[in-house]
Coordinates of C-alpha atoms in Angstrom, one line a residue:
X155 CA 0.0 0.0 0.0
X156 CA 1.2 3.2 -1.1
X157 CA 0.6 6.4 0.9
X158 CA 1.3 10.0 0.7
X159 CA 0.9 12.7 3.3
X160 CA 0.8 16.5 2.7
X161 CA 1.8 18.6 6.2
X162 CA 2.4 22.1 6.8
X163 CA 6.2 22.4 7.8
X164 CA 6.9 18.9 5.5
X165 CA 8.1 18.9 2.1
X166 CA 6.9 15.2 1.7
X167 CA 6.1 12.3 4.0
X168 CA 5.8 8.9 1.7
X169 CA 5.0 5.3 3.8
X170 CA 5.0 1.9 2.9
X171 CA 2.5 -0.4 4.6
X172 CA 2.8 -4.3 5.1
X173 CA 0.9 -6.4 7.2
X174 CA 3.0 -9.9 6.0
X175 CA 3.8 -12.3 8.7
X176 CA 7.7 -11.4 9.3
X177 CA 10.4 -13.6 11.5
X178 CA 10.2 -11.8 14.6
X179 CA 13.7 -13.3 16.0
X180 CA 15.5 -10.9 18.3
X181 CA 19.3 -10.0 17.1
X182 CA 19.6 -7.3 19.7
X183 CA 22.5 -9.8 20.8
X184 CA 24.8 -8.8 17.7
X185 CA 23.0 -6.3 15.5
X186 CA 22.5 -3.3 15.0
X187 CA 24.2 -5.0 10.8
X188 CA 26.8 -3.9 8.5
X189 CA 26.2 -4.2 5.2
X190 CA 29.0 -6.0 4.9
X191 CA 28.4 -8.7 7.6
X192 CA 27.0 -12.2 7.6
X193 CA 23.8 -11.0 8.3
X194 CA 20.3 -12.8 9.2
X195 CA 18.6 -13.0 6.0
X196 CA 14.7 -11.9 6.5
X197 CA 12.8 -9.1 4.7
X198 CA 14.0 -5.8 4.8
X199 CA 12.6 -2.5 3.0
X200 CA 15.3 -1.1 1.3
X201 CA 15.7 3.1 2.0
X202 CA 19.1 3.3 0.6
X203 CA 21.5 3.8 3.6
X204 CA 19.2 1.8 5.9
X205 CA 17.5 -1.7 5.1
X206 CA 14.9 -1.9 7.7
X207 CA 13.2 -5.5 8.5
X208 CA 9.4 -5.8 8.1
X209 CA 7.7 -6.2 11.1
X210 CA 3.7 -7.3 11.0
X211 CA 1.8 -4.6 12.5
X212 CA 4.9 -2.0 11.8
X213 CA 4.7 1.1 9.3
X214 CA 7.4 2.0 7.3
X215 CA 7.3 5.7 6.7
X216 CA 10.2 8.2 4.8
X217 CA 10.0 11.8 5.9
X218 CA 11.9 15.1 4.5
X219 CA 11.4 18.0 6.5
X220 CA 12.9 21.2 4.9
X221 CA 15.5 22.3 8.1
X222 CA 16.0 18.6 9.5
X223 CA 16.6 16.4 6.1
X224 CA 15.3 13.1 5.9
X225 CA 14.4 9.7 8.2
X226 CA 13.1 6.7 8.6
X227 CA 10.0 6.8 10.8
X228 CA 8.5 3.3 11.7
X229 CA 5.3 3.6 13.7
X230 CA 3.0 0.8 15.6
X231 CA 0.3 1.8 17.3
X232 CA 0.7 5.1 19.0
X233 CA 4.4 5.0 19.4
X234 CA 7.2 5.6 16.7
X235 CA 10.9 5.7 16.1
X236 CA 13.3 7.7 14.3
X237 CA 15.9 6.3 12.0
X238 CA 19.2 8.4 10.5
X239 CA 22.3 6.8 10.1
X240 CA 25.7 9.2 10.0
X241 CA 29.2 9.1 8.6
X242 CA 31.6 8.2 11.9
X243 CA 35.4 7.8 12.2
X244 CA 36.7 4.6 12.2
X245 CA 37.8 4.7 16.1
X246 CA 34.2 4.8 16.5
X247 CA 32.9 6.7 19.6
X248 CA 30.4 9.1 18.5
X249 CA 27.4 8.4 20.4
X250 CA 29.4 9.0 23.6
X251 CA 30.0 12.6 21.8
X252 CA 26.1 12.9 20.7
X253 CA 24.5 11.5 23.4
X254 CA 26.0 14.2 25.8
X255 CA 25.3 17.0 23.0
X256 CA 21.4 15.8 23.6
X257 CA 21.5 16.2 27.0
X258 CA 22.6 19.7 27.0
X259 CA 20.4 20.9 24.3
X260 CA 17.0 19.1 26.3
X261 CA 18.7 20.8 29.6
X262 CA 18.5 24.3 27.7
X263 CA 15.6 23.3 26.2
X264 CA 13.9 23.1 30.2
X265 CA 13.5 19.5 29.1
X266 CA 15.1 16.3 31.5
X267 CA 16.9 13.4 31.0
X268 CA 19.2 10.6 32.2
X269 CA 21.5 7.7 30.3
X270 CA 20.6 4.3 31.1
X271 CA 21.5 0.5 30.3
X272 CA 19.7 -1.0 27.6
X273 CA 19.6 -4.0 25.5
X274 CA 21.8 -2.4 22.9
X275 CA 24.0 -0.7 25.5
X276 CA 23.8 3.1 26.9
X277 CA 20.6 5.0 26.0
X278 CA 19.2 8.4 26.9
X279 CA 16.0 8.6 28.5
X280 CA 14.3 12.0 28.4
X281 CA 11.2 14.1 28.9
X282 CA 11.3 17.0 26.1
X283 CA 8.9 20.0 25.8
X284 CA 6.9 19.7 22.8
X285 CA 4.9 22.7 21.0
X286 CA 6.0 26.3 19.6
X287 CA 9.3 27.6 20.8
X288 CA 9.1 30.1 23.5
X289 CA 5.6 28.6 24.9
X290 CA 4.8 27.1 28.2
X291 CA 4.1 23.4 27.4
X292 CA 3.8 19.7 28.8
X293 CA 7.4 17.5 28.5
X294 CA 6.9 14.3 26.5
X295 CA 8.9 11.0 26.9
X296 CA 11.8 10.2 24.3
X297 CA 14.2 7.4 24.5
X298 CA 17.2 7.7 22.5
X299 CA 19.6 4.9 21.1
X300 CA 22.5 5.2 19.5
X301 CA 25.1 2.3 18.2
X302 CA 28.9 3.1 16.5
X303 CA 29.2 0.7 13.6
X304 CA 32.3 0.6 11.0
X305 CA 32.8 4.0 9.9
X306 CA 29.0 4.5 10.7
X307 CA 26.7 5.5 13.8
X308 CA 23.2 4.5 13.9
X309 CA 20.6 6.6 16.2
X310 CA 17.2 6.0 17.2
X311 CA 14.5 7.9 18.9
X312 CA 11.5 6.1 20.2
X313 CA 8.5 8.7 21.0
X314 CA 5.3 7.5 22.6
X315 CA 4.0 5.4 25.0
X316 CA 7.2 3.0 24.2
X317 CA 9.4 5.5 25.2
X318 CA 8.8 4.8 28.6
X319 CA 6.9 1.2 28.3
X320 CA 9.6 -1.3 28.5
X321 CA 7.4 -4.0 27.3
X322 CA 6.2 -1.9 24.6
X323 CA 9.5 -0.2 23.1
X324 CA 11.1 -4.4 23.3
X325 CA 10.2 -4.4 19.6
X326 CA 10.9 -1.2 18.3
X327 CA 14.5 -1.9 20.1
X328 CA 14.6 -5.5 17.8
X329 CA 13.7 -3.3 14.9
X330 CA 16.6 -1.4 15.5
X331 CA 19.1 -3.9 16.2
X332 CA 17.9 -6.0 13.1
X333 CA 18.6 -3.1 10.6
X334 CA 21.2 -3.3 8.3
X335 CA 23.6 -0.2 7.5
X336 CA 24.8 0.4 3.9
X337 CA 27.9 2.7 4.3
X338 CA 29.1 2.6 0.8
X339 CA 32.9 2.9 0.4
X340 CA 32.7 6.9 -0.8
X341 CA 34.2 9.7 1.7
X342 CA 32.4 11.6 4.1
X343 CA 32.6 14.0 6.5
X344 CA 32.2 12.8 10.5
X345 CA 27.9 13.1 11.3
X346 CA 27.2 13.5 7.8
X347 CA 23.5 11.9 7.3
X348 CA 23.6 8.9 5.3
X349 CA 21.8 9.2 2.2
X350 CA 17.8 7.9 2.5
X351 CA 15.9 7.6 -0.9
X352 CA 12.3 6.1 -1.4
X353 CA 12.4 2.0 -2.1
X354 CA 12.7 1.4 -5.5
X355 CA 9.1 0.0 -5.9
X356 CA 7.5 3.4 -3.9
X357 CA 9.5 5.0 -6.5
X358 CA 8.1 3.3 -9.4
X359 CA 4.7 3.9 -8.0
X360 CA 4.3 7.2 -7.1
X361 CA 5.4 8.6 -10.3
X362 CA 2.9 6.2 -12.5
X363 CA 0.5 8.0 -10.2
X364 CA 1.9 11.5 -10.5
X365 CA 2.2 11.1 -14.9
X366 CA -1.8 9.8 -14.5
X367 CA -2.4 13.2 -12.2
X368 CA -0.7 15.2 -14.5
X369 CA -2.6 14.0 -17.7
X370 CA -5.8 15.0 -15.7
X371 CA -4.4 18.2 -15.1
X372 CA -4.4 18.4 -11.1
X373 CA -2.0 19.6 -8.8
X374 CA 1.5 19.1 -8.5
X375 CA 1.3 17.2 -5.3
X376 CA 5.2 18.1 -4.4
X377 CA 4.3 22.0 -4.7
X378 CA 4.0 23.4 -0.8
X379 CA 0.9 24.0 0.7
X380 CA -1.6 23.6 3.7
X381 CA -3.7 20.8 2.5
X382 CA -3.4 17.6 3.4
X383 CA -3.7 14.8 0.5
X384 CA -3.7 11.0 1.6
X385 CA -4.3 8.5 -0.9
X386 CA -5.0 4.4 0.0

């Protein structure tokens, strides 16, 4: 299923939806995958710098915000995660470095946190105000992982009632060590994003519905505006 989302503040949020029955095996133990390791074959939606395993009940969404570039969201139920994946030097080490550079932005912010053990090692768990800058608003939970891989770093952020659920953010944590990271060989500056494109299948079927859109002469649907379009 193909679906397309116009938001005010987003350029473009494209999802792919799949309800198959997927091996739900935890790798937490040795993931989160190089894409040069022997890794567990199982299905995996292919978003360019990240192949992310299908999950049954789990969306796969892309977003591209204009000031924070692009991600991977994957959403189940009312909870969701965040997925960018970074150029990192080869000593590895750069979620010690990030993870402290959160907790003094949510500090400034009036927000709160604390680093934790998790299954995939040290996390960050914070409560971070949410609305218009400069406002008086509630803090909302946000768990924040973070794993150095060759010459890559891998973060999550789990929002929602998972974010402080441990029984509900268990799977979005074997989402995220079952995801495979495609580095590529090119250079690239330290904390560079990775590059995240639309699967080549969401590709191939947006733009035979775009080129039928066009030849009944509506709207560009990539042009900016308040509306929002969905299409099932």
């Amino acid at each position: 299923m193909l679906r397309r989302r116009r938001r005010e503040g987003e350029d473009e949020l494209i999802g792919v939806e799949d309800g198959t029955d997927a091996d739900l095996t935890n790798h937490a133990a040795s993931g989160p995958w190089d894409a040069g390791d022997d890794y567990p074959q199982t299905e995996r939606v292919d978003c360019g710098s990240l192949l992310i395993p299908v999950r049954e009940g789990f969306d796969v969404q892309i977003n591209v915000a204009e000031d924070e570039g692009a991600w991977v969201a994957i959403v189940h139920g009312e909870s969701g995660m965040q997925l960018q994946a970074f150029a990192a030097p080869r000593s590895g080490g750069l979620w010690d470095e990030v993870r402290h550079e959160i907790a003094g932005n949510i500090a400034e912010s009036g927000g709160s946190c604390e680093e934790a053990g998790g299954p995939l090692g040290t996390e960050l768990r914070a409560r971070v105000p949410a609305g218009p800058e400069g406002e008086a608003t509630e803090l909302h939970p946000v768990t924040f992982l973070g794993v150095d891989g060759p010459r890559w770093f891998l973060r999550g952020v789990i929002s929602g009632p998972a974010a402080i659920d441990p029984e509900l953010g268990e799977p979005f944590a074997e989402v995220f060590a079952d995801v495979v990271v495609v580095r590529g060989d090119y250079p690239a500056p330290q904390r560079q994003q990775l590059e995240i494109r639309l699967p080549e299948e969401v590709q191939q079927a947006l733009e035979e519905q775009l080129a039928q859109e066009e030849g009944w002469g509506l709207q560009n649907p990539f042009e900016r505006g308040p509306e929002i379009t969905e299409i099932r």
